[in-house]
Coordinates of N, CA and C in Angstrom, one line a residue:
M541 N 0.8 -1.2 0.0 CA 0.0 0.0 0.0 C 0.9 1.3 0.0
P542 N 2.0 1.3 0.8 CA 2.8 2.5 0.7 C 3.4 2.7 -0.7
L543 N 3.7 1.7 -1.4 CA 4.2 1.8 -2.7 C 3.2 2.4 -3.7
L544 N 2.0 2.0 -3.5 CA 0.9 2.6 -4.3 C 0.7 4.0 -4.0
A545 N 0.7 4.4 -2.7 CA 0.6 5.8 -2.4 C 1.7 6.6 -2.9
G546 N 2.9 6.1 -2.9 CA 4.1 6.8 -3.4 C 4.0 7.0 -4.9
A547 N 3.5 6.0 -5.6 CA 3.3 6.1 -7.1 C 2.3 7.1 -7.4
A548 N 1.2 7.1 -6.7 CA 0.1 8.1 -6.9 C 0.6 9.5 -6.6
T549 N 1.4 9.7 -5.6 CA 2.0 11.0 -5.3 C 2.9 11.5 -6.4
A550 N 3.7 10.5 -6.9 CA 4.6 10.9 -8.0 C 3.8 11.3 -9.3
I551 N 2.8 10.5 -9.6 CA 2.0 10.8 -10.8 C 1.4 12.2 -10.7
G552 N 0.8 12.4 -9.5 CA 0.1 13.7 -9.3 C 1.1 14.9 -9.4
G553 N 2.2 14.7 -8.7 CA 3.3 15.7 -8.8 C 3.8 16.0 -10.2
V554 N 4.0 14.9 -10.9 CA 4.5 15.1 -12.3 C 3.4 15.8 -13.1
G555 N 2.1 15.5 -12.9 CA 1.0 16.1 -13.6 C 1.0 17.6 -13.3
A556 N 1.1 18.0 -12.1 CA 1.1 19.4 -11.7 C 2.3 20.1 -12.3
V557 N 3.4 19.6 -12.3 CA 4.6 20.2 -12.8 C 4.5 20.3 -14.3
L558 N 4.1 19.3 -15.0 CA 3.9 19.3 -16.5 C 2.9 20.4 -16.9
A559 N 1.8 20.6 -16.1 CA 0.9 21.6 -16.4 C 1.4 23.0 -16.1
L560 N 2.0 23.2 -15.0 CA 2.5 24.5 -14.6 C 3.7 25.0 -15.5
A561 N 4.5 24.0 -16.0 CA 5.6 24.3 -16.8 C 5.3 24.4 -18.3
D562 N 4.0 24.1 -18.7 CA 3.6 24.1 -20.1 C 4.4 23.2 -21.0
V563 N 4.7 22.0 -20.4 CA 5.5 21.0 -21.2 C 4.5 20.4 -22.1
D564 N 4.9 20.3 -23.4 CA 4.0 19.6 -24.4 C 4.3 18.2 -24.4
S565 N 3.5 17.4 -23.7 CA 3.7 16.0 -23.5 C 2.4 15.3 -23.6
P566 N 2.3 14.1 -24.1 CA 1.0 13.4 -24.2 C 0.6 12.9 -22.8
L567 N 1.5 12.9 -21.8 CA 1.1 12.6 -20.4 C 0.6 13.7 -19.6
R568 N 0.7 15.0 -20.1 CA 0.3 16.1 -19.4 C -1.2 16.1 -19.0
G569 N -2.0 15.8 -20.0 CA -3.5 15.8 -19.7 C -3.9 14.8 -18.7
P570 N -3.6 13.5 -18.9 CA -4.0 12.5 -17.9 C -3.4 12.7 -16.5
F571 N -2.1 13.0 -16.4 CA -1.5 13.2 -15.2 C -2.0 14.4 -14.4
T572 N -2.3 15.5 -15.2 CA -2.9 16.7 -14.6 C -4.3 16.4 -14.1
L573 N -5.1 15.7 -14.8 CA -6.4 15.3 -14.4 C -6.3 14.4 -13.1
F574 N -5.4 13.5 -13.1 CA -5.2 12.7 -11.9 C -4.9 13.6 -10.7
F575 N -4.0 14.6 -10.9 CA -3.6 15.5 -9.8 C -4.9 16.2 -9.3
L576 N -5.6 16.8 -10.3 CA -6.8 17.6 -9.9 C -7.9 16.8 -9.2
L577 N -7.9 15.5 -9.4 CA -8.9 14.6 -8.7 C -8.3 14.1 -7.4
A578 N -7.0 13.7 -7.4 CA -6.4 13.1 -6.3 C -6.1 14.0 -5.1
A579 N -5.6 15.2 -5.4 CA -5.1 16.1 -4.3 C -6.3 16.5 -3.4
P580 N -7.4 17.0 -3.9 CA -8.5 17.2 -3.0 C -9.1 16.0 -2.4
S581 N -9.1 14.9 -3.1 CA -9.7 13.6 -2.6 C -8.9 13.2 -1.4
V582 N -7.6 13.2 -1.5 CA -6.8 12.8 -0.3 C -7.0 13.7 0.9
A583 N -7.1 15.0 0.6 CA -7.3 16.0 1.7 C -8.6 15.7 2.4
I584 N -9.7 15.5 1.6 CA -11.0 15.3 2.2 C -11.0 14.0 2.9
A585 N -10.4 12.9 2.3 CA -10.4 11.6 2.9 C -9.7 11.6 4.3
A586 N -8.7 12.4 4.4 CA -7.9 12.5 5.6 C -8.8 13.1 6.7
A587 N -9.7 14.0 6.3 CA -10.5 14.7 7.3 C -11.7 13.8 7.7
L588 N -12.0 12.8 7.0 CA -13.1 11.9 7.2 C -12.7 10.5 7.7
R589 N -11.9 10.5 8.8 CA -11.4 9.2 9.3 C -12.5 8.3 9.8
G590 N -13.6 8.9 10.3 CA -14.6 8.1 11.0 C -15.6 7.3 10.1
L591 N -15.5 7.6 8.8 CA -16.5 6.9 7.9 C -16.0 5.5 7.5
A592 N -16.9 4.7 7.0 CA -16.5 3.4 6.4 C -15.7 3.7 5.2
P593 N -14.8 2.7 4.8 CA -14.0 2.9 3.6 C -14.7 3.3 2.3
F594 N -15.8 2.6 2.0 CA -16.5 2.9 0.8 C -17.1 4.3 0.8
G595 N -17.7 4.6 1.9 CA -18.3 5.9 2.1 C -17.3 7.0 2.0
R596 N -16.1 6.8 2.6 CA -15.0 7.7 2.6 C -14.5 8.0 1.2
V597 N -14.4 6.9 0.4 CA -14.0 7.1 -1.0 C -15.0 7.9 -1.8
L598 N -16.3 7.5 -1.6 CA -17.3 8.1 -2.4 C -17.4 9.6 -2.0
V599 N -17.4 10.0 -0.8 CA -17.5 11.4 -0.4 C -16.3 12.1 -0.8
S600 N -15.1 11.6 -0.7 CA -13.9 12.3 -1.0 C -13.8 12.6 -2.5
V601 N -14.2 11.6 -3.4 CA -14.2 11.9 -4.8 C -15.2 12.9 -5.2
A602 N -16.4 12.8 -4.6 CA -17.5 13.8 -4.9 C -17.0 15.2 -4.4
G603 N -16.3 15.2 -3.3 CA -15.8 16.5 -2.8 C -14.7 17.1 -3.7
A604 N -13.9 16.2 -4.2 CA -12.8 16.7 -5.1 C -13.4 17.3 -6.4
I605 N -14.5 16.6 -6.9 CA -15.1 17.2 -8.1 C -15.8 18.5 -7.8
T606 N -16.4 18.6 -6.6 CA -17.0 19.8 -6.2 C -16.0 21.0 -6.0
V607 N -14.8 20.6 -5.4 CA -13.8 21.7 -5.2 C -13.3 22.2 -6.6
N608 N -13.1 21.3 -7.5 CA -12.6 21.7 -8.8 C -13.7 22.5 -9.5
M609 N -14.9 22.2 -9.4 CA -16.0 23.0 -10.1 C -16.1 24.3 -9.4
L610 N -16.0 24.4 -8.1 CA -16.1 25.7 -7.4 C -14.9 26.6 -7.7
V611 N -13.7 26.0 -7.8 CA -12.6 26.8 -8.2 C -12.8 27.4 -9.6
A612 N -13.2 26.5 -10.5 CA -13.4 27.0 -11.9 C -14.5 28.0 -12.0
Q613 N -15.6 27.8 -11.3 CA -16.7 28.7 -11.3 C -16.3 30.1 -10.7
G614 N -15.6 30.0 -9.6 CA -15.1 31.3 -9.0 C -14.2 32.1 -9.8
M615 N -13.3 31.4 -10.5 CA -12.3 32.1 -11.4 C -13.0 32.6 -12.6
L616 N -14.0 31.9 -13.1 CA -14.8 32.4 -14.3 C -15.6 33.6 -13.9
A617 N -16.2 33.6 -12.6 CA -17.1 34.7 -12.2 C -16.3 36.0 -12.0
V618 N -15.0 35.9 -11.7 CA -14.3 37.1 -11.5 C -13.4 37.4 -12.7
H619 N -13.6 36.7 -13.8 CA -12.9 36.9 -15.1 C -11.4 36.7 -14.9
R620 N -11.0 35.8 -14.1 CA -9.5 35.5 -13.9 C -9.2 34.1 -14.2
W621 N -9.8 33.5 -15.2 CA -9.6 32.1 -15.4 C -8.2 31.9 -16.1
S622 N -7.4 30.9 -15.5 CA -6.2 30.5 -16.1 C -5.9 29.1 -15.7
M623 N -5.3 28.3 -16.5 CA -5.0 26.9 -16.1 C -4.0 26.9 -14.9
H624 N -3.0 27.8 -15.0 CA -2.0 27.8 -13.9 C -2.7 28.2 -12.6
G625 N -3.6 29.2 -12.6 CA -4.3 29.7 -11.4 C -5.2 28.6 -10.9
G626 N -5.9 27.9 -11.7 CA -6.7 26.8 -11.2 C -6.0 25.7 -10.5
I627 N -4.8 25.3 -11.1 CA -4.0 24.3 -10.4 C -3.5 24.8 -9.1
A628 N -3.0 26.1 -9.1 CA -2.5 26.6 -7.9 C -3.6 26.7 -6.8
A629 N -4.8 27.1 -7.2 CA -5.9 27.2 -6.2 C -6.3 25.9 -5.7
V630 N -6.4 24.9 -6.5 CA -6.7 23.5 -6.0 C -5.6 23.0 -5.1
T631 N -4.4 23.3 -5.5 CA -3.3 22.9 -4.6 C -3.3 23.6 -3.3
A632 N -3.6 24.9 -3.3 CA -3.7 25.6 -2.0 C -4.8 25.1 -1.1
L633 N -6.0 24.9 -1.7 CA -7.1 24.5 -0.9 C -6.8 23.1 -0.3
S634 N -6.3 22.2 -1.1 CA -6.0 20.9 -0.6 C -4.9 20.9 0.5
S635 N -3.9 21.8 0.3 CA -2.9 21.9 1.3 C -3.4 22.4 2.6
V636 N -4.3 23.4 2.5 CA -4.9 24.0 3.7 C -5.7 22.9 4.5
V637 N -6.5 22.2 3.8 CA -7.3 21.1 4.4 C -6.4 20.1 5.1
L638 N -5.3 19.6 4.4 CA -4.4 18.7 5.0 C -3.7 19.3 6.2
L639 N -3.3 20.6 6.1 CA -2.7 21.2 7.3 C -3.6 21.3 8.5
L640 N -4.9 21.6 8.2 CA -5.9 21.7 9.3 C -6.1 20.3 10.0
V641 N -6.1 19.2 9.2 CA -6.2 17.9 9.7 C -5.0 17.5 10.5
A642 N -3.8 17.9 10.1 CA -2.6 17.6 10.8 C -2.6 18.3 12.2
V643 N -3.0 19.6 12.1 CA -3.0 20.4 13.4 C -4.0 19.8 14.4
R644 N -5.2 19.4 13.9 CA -6.2 18.8 14.7 C -5.7 17.5 15.4
R645 N -5.0 16.7 14.6 CA -4.4 15.4 15.2 C -3.4 15.7 16.2
L646 N -2.5 16.7 15.9 CA -1.5 17.0 16.9 C -2.1 17.6 18.2
R647 N -3.1 18.4 18.1 CA -3.8 18.9 19.3 C -4.4 17.7 20.1
R648 N -5.0 16.8 19.4 CA -5.6 15.7 20.1 C -4.6 14.8 20.8
R649 N -3.5 14.6 20.1 CA -2.4 13.8 20.7 C -1.8 14.5 21.9
A650 N -1.6 15.8 21.8 CA -1.1 16.6 23.0 C -2.1 16.6 24.1
A651 N -3.4 16.7 23.9 CA -4.3 16.6 24.9 C -4.4 15.2 25.6
R652 N -4.2 14.2 24.8 CA -4.1 12.8 25.4 C -2.9 12.6 26.3
E653 N -1.8 13.2 25.8 CA -0.5 13.1 26.6 C -0.6 13.9 27.9
R654 N -1.3 15.0 27.9 CA -1.4 15.8 29.1 C -2.4 15.1 30.1
A655 N -3.4 14.4 29.6 CA -4.3 13.7 30.4 C -3.8 12.5 31.1
S656 N -2.7 11.9 30.5 CA -2.2 10.7 31.1 C -1.1 10.9 32.0

């Protein structure tokens, strides 16, 4: 499982870099699409630890699609659409969610250590 997670991270990272660097490659489209679906999905799934695995996957993929659509709609509404901006916005939102999950876990761990 860690090997699969590492491969998915590498594919997503390559997709983001190919898109941001405007590299003309046949892999740019599929890898970028994978990144745009995987980054928010992982962030949302990390926040939903209490759900059953199937429900967690379903909600995280639906949430990723929603995040992508909201970013695109927001950028179009303010007339600032760009491919680079969209990828950066999805990356930023996913990173913020992952950071909040990590902070929440650290606080819980610290509270448990203080209680014992």
